[in-house]
Each structure stands twice: as C-alpha cells, then as structure tokens.
Coordinates of C-alpha atoms in Angstrom, one line a residue:
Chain A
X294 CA -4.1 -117.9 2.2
X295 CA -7.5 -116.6 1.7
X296 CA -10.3 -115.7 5.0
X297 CA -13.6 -116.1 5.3
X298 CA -14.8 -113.1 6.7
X299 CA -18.4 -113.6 8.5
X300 CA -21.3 -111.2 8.4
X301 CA -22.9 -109.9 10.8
X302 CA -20.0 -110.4 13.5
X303 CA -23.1 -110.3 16.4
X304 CA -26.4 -111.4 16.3
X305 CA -28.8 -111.5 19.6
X306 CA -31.9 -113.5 18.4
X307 CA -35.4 -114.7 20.4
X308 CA -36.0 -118.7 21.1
X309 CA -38.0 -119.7 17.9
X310 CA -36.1 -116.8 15.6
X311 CA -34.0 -117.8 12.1
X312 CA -30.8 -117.2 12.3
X313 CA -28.9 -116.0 9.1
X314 CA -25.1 -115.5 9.1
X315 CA -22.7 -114.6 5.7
X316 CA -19.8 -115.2 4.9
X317 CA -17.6 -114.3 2.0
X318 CA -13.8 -115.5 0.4
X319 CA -11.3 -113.4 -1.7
X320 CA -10.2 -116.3 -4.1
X321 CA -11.3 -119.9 -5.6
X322 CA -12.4 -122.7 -3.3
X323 CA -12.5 -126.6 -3.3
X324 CA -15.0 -126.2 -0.3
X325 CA -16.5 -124.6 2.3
X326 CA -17.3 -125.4 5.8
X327 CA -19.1 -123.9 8.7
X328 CA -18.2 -124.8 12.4
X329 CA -19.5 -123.8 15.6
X330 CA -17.8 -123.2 19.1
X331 CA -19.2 -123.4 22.6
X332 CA -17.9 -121.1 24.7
X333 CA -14.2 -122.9 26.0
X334 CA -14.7 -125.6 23.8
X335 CA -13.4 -126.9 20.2
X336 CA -14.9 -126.6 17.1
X337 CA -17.5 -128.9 16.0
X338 CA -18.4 -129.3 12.4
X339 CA -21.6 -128.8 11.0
X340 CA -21.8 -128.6 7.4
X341 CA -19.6 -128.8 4.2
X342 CA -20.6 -127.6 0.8
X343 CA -18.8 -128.0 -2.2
X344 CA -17.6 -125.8 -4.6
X345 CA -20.0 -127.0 -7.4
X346 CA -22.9 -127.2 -4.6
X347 CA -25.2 -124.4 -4.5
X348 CA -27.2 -125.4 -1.3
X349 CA -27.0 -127.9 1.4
X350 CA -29.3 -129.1 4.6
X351 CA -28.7 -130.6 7.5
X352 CA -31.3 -130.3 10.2
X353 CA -32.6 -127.1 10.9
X354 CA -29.2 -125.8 9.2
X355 CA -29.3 -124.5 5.6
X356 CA -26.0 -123.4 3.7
X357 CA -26.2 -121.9 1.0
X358 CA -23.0 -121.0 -1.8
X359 CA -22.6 -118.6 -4.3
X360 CA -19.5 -118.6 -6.3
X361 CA -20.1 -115.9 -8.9
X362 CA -19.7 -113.5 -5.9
X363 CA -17.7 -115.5 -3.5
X364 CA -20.1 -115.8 -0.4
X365 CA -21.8 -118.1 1.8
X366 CA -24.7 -117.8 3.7
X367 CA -25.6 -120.3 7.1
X368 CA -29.3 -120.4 8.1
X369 CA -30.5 -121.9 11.6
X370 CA -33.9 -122.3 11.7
X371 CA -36.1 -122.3 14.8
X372 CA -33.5 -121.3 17.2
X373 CA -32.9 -123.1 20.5
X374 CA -31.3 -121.7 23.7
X375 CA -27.9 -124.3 23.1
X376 CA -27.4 -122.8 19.9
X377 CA -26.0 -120.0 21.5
X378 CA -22.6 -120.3 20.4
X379 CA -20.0 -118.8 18.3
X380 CA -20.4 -120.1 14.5
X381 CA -17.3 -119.9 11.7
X382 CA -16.8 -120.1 8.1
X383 CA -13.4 -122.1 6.5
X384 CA -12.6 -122.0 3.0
X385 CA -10.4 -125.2 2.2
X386 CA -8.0 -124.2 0.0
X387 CA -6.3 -127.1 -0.1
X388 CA -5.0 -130.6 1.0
X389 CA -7.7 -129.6 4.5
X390 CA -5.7 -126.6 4.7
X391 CA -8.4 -124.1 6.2
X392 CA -8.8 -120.4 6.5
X393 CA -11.3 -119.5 8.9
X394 CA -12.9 -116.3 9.6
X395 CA -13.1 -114.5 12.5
X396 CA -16.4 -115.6 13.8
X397 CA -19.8 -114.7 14.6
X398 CA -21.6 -114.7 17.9
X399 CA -24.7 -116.0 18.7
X400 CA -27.0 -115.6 21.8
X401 CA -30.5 -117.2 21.6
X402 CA -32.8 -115.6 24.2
X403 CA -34.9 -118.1 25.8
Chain B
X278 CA -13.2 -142.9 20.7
X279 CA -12.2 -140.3 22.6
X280 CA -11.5 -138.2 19.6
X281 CA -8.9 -135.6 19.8
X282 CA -6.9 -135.4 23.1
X283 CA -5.2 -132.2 23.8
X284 CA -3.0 -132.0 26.8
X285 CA -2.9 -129.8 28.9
X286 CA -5.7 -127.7 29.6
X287 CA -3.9 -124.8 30.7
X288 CA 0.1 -123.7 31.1
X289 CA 1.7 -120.5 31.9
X290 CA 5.0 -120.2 31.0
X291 CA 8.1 -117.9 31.2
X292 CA 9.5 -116.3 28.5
X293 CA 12.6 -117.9 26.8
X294 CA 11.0 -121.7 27.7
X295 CA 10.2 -124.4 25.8
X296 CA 7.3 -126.4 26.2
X297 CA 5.6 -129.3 24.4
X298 CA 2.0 -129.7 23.6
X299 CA 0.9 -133.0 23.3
X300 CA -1.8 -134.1 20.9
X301 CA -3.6 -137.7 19.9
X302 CA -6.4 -139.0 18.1
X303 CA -7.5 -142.4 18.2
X304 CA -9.8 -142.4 14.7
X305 CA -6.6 -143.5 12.2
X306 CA -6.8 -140.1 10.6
X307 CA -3.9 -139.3 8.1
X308 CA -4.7 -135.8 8.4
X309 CA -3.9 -133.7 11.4
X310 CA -2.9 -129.9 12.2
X311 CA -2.5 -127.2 14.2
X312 CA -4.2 -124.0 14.6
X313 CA -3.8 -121.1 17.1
X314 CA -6.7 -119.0 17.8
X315 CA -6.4 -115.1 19.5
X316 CA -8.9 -112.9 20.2
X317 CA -10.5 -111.1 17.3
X318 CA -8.4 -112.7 14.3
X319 CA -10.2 -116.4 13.8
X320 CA -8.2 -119.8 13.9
X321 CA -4.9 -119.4 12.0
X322 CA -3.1 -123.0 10.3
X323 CA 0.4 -123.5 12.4
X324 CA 1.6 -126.6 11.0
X325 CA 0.1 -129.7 9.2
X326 CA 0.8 -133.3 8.3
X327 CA -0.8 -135.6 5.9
X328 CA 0.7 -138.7 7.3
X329 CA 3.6 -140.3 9.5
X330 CA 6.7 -139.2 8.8
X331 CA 5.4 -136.1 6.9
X332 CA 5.0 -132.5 8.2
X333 CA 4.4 -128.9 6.3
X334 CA 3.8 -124.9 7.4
X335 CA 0.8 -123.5 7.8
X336 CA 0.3 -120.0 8.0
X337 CA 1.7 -119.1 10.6
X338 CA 4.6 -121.5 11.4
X339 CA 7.8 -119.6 13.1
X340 CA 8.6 -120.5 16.5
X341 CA 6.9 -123.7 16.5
X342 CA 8.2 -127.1 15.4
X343 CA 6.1 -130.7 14.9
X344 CA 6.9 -134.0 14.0
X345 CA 4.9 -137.0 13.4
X346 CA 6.7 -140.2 14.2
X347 CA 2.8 -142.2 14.7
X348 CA -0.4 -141.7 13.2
X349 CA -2.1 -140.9 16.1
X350 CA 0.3 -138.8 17.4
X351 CA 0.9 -135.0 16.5
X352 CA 3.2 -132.3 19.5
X353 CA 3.7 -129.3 18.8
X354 CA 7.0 -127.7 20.5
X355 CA 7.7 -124.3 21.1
X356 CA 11.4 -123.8 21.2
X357 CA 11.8 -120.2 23.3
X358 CA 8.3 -119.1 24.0
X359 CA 7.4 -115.6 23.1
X360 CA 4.4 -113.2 24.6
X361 CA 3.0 -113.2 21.3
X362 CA 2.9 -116.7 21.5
X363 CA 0.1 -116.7 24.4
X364 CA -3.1 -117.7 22.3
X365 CA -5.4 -120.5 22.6
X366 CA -4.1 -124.1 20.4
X367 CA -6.2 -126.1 18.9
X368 CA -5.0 -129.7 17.2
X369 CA -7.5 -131.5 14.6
X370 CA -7.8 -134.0 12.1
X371 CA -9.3 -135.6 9.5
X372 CA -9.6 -139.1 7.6
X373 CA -8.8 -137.6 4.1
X374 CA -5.4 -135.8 3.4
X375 CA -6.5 -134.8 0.4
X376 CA -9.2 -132.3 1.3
X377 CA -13.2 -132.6 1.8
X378 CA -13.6 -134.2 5.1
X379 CA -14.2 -132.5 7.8
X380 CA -11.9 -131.3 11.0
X381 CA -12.4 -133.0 14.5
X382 CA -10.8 -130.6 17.1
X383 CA -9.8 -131.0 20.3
X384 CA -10.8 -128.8 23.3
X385 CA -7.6 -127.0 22.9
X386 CA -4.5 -125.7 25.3
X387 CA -4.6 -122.3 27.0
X388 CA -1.3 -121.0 27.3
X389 CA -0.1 -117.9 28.4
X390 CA 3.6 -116.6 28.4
X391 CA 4.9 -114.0 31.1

C-alpha cells in the first residue's frame, strides 16, 4: 500500500488566514481524497479529485493535484474558528481501498 | 439516516479476550471497511467487503476477523485481544465498490487492552 504523507504536520493560523496543507504519494493513483476530523469524532469527507483532475472547488476548499510529481495540495480559504480540526489525505488505490496519511493539525485563532 | 453506527463508544478489555464490535449503516452501501487509527501513524485498512457474503484483508488484518451476512451489517471480532491491539476503530462505507465515492465513517470505538 502506498501513504499520503501531509505537509506541514501543524499549522496555527489567525480567523480570516488561508490555510494551505500538501500532501504527497509514492506510486499511481485512481484518486485522491481529503478528509477532516474533529477532535473525538469520524472522518468527514470533503473533497475528491481524480487522477486526470488537476484542480477541484468546493466552497472555500481548493484541491489541487499534480501527478508528474505525485502531490496534492488542500487550500481553506478565509479561515473560521470550526475549522479547527485535523485534515487527512487518502490515496485510493483501489476498489475504495484507502491509504491515509498521518494527518495535519489545524487551530484557527479566533 | 443515521449513517454509520458504531457500537460501543468505549471498552477496556483484558488480555486474551474476545470482543465483538458492532457496525451498521442504513444508506444500502455495498461498500464497507475497517480501519484502526493510533497515534502518530494515520488510519490503517483492517478488513473490507464489497458486498454480502464477501470479505478481503486490508493492510493490517491479523488478529481480527469480519463477516458480512447483511448489507448493512459489518463486526469486526477480535479473537484474543492483544495490547497492540488498543487503538481507536473506525467502520465506513461507501455506495460504489468499485472505487471513487467517498467514505462515510462512523464516530468510531475506543478500546483499550490491559
């Protein structure tokens, strides 16, 4: 199996900041997702991008995909205090079989 | 729809036990799985089925075993639970068992072994 690995692993931001998070994969995809996860809670999905999709938007999310050099990149814009969460990458490398990475925390500062 | 329903919350047991953790969803997904998530290494794939009847390994899939008699029904059973089986578990699904759809989770079981 393959792991997203997210970059940076922490990020402390002001209310009204962007938010930029990357992610990048060792081996071929069919797609990527990006999920997020209150504190005690499941994941929630917010976004999948193909592997033939360079950019997608949802909301004040952006995701972004570069296959050439493996990575993914998750903007949030105008941060709010409840997005204070932590957000993952999955590659789906099959059948919904997912390989997540290892997370990365986010604290909005109202 | 409730969604996803994990039960329980929470359960501590002793080593050498056996335990079952109970998982529905009542949205007619084909898809649904397992995942175990510990501090510091992400959310790793346990086991999977893409319909009734049907079951495959994940990742990391020694010590547990599933079955899927229903559709909306998907328990995961540890046989002789281990200390490096304490972890969070999280059950999801999906509407396509072929890939591209997205995971709904539940809130996932805390369980800790002593």
């Amino acid at each position: 199996s393959q792991q997203g690995e997210e970059d940076p692993q922490a990020l402390s931001i002001q209310e009204g900041e962007n938010a930029t998070m990357n992610c990048s994969y060792k081996t071929s995809i069919n797609n990527l997702q990006w999920y997020r996860q209150n504190s005690g809670r499941g994941l929630v999905h917010l976004i999948l991008i193909r592997s033939n999709e360079r950019e997608k938007h949802s909301g004040r999310l952006r995701v972004t995909l570069d296959t050439s050099k493996k990575s993914s990149s998750l903007l949030i814009t105008a941060s709010r205090a409840a997005d204070t969460a932590s957000y993952f990458c999955a590659t789906d490398y099959g059948n919904n079989r997912l390989a997540f990475g290892k997370g990365n925390q986010v604290v909005v500062i109202p | 729809n409730a969604g996803v329903t994990q039960t329980p919350k929470f359960q501590v047991l002793k080593t050498g036990q056996s335990m079952t953790l109970q998982c529905a969803q009542d949205m007619n997904h084909e898809y649904m799985s397992w995942y175990r998530q510990d501090p510091g290494m992400g959310l790793r794939l346990i086991h999977y089925s893409v319909g009734a009847g049907i079951t495959d390994q994940g990742e990391v899939p020694n010590g547990y075993n599933v079955s899927r008699s229903t559709t909306e029904d998907f328990p995961l059973r540890l046989l002789s639970a281990a200390p490096s089986q304490t972890s969070v578990y999280f059950c999801a699904s999906s509407y396509s068992k072929g890939g591209g759809s997205p995971l709904h989770f539940g809130n996932g079981t805390r369980l800790t072994v002593t």
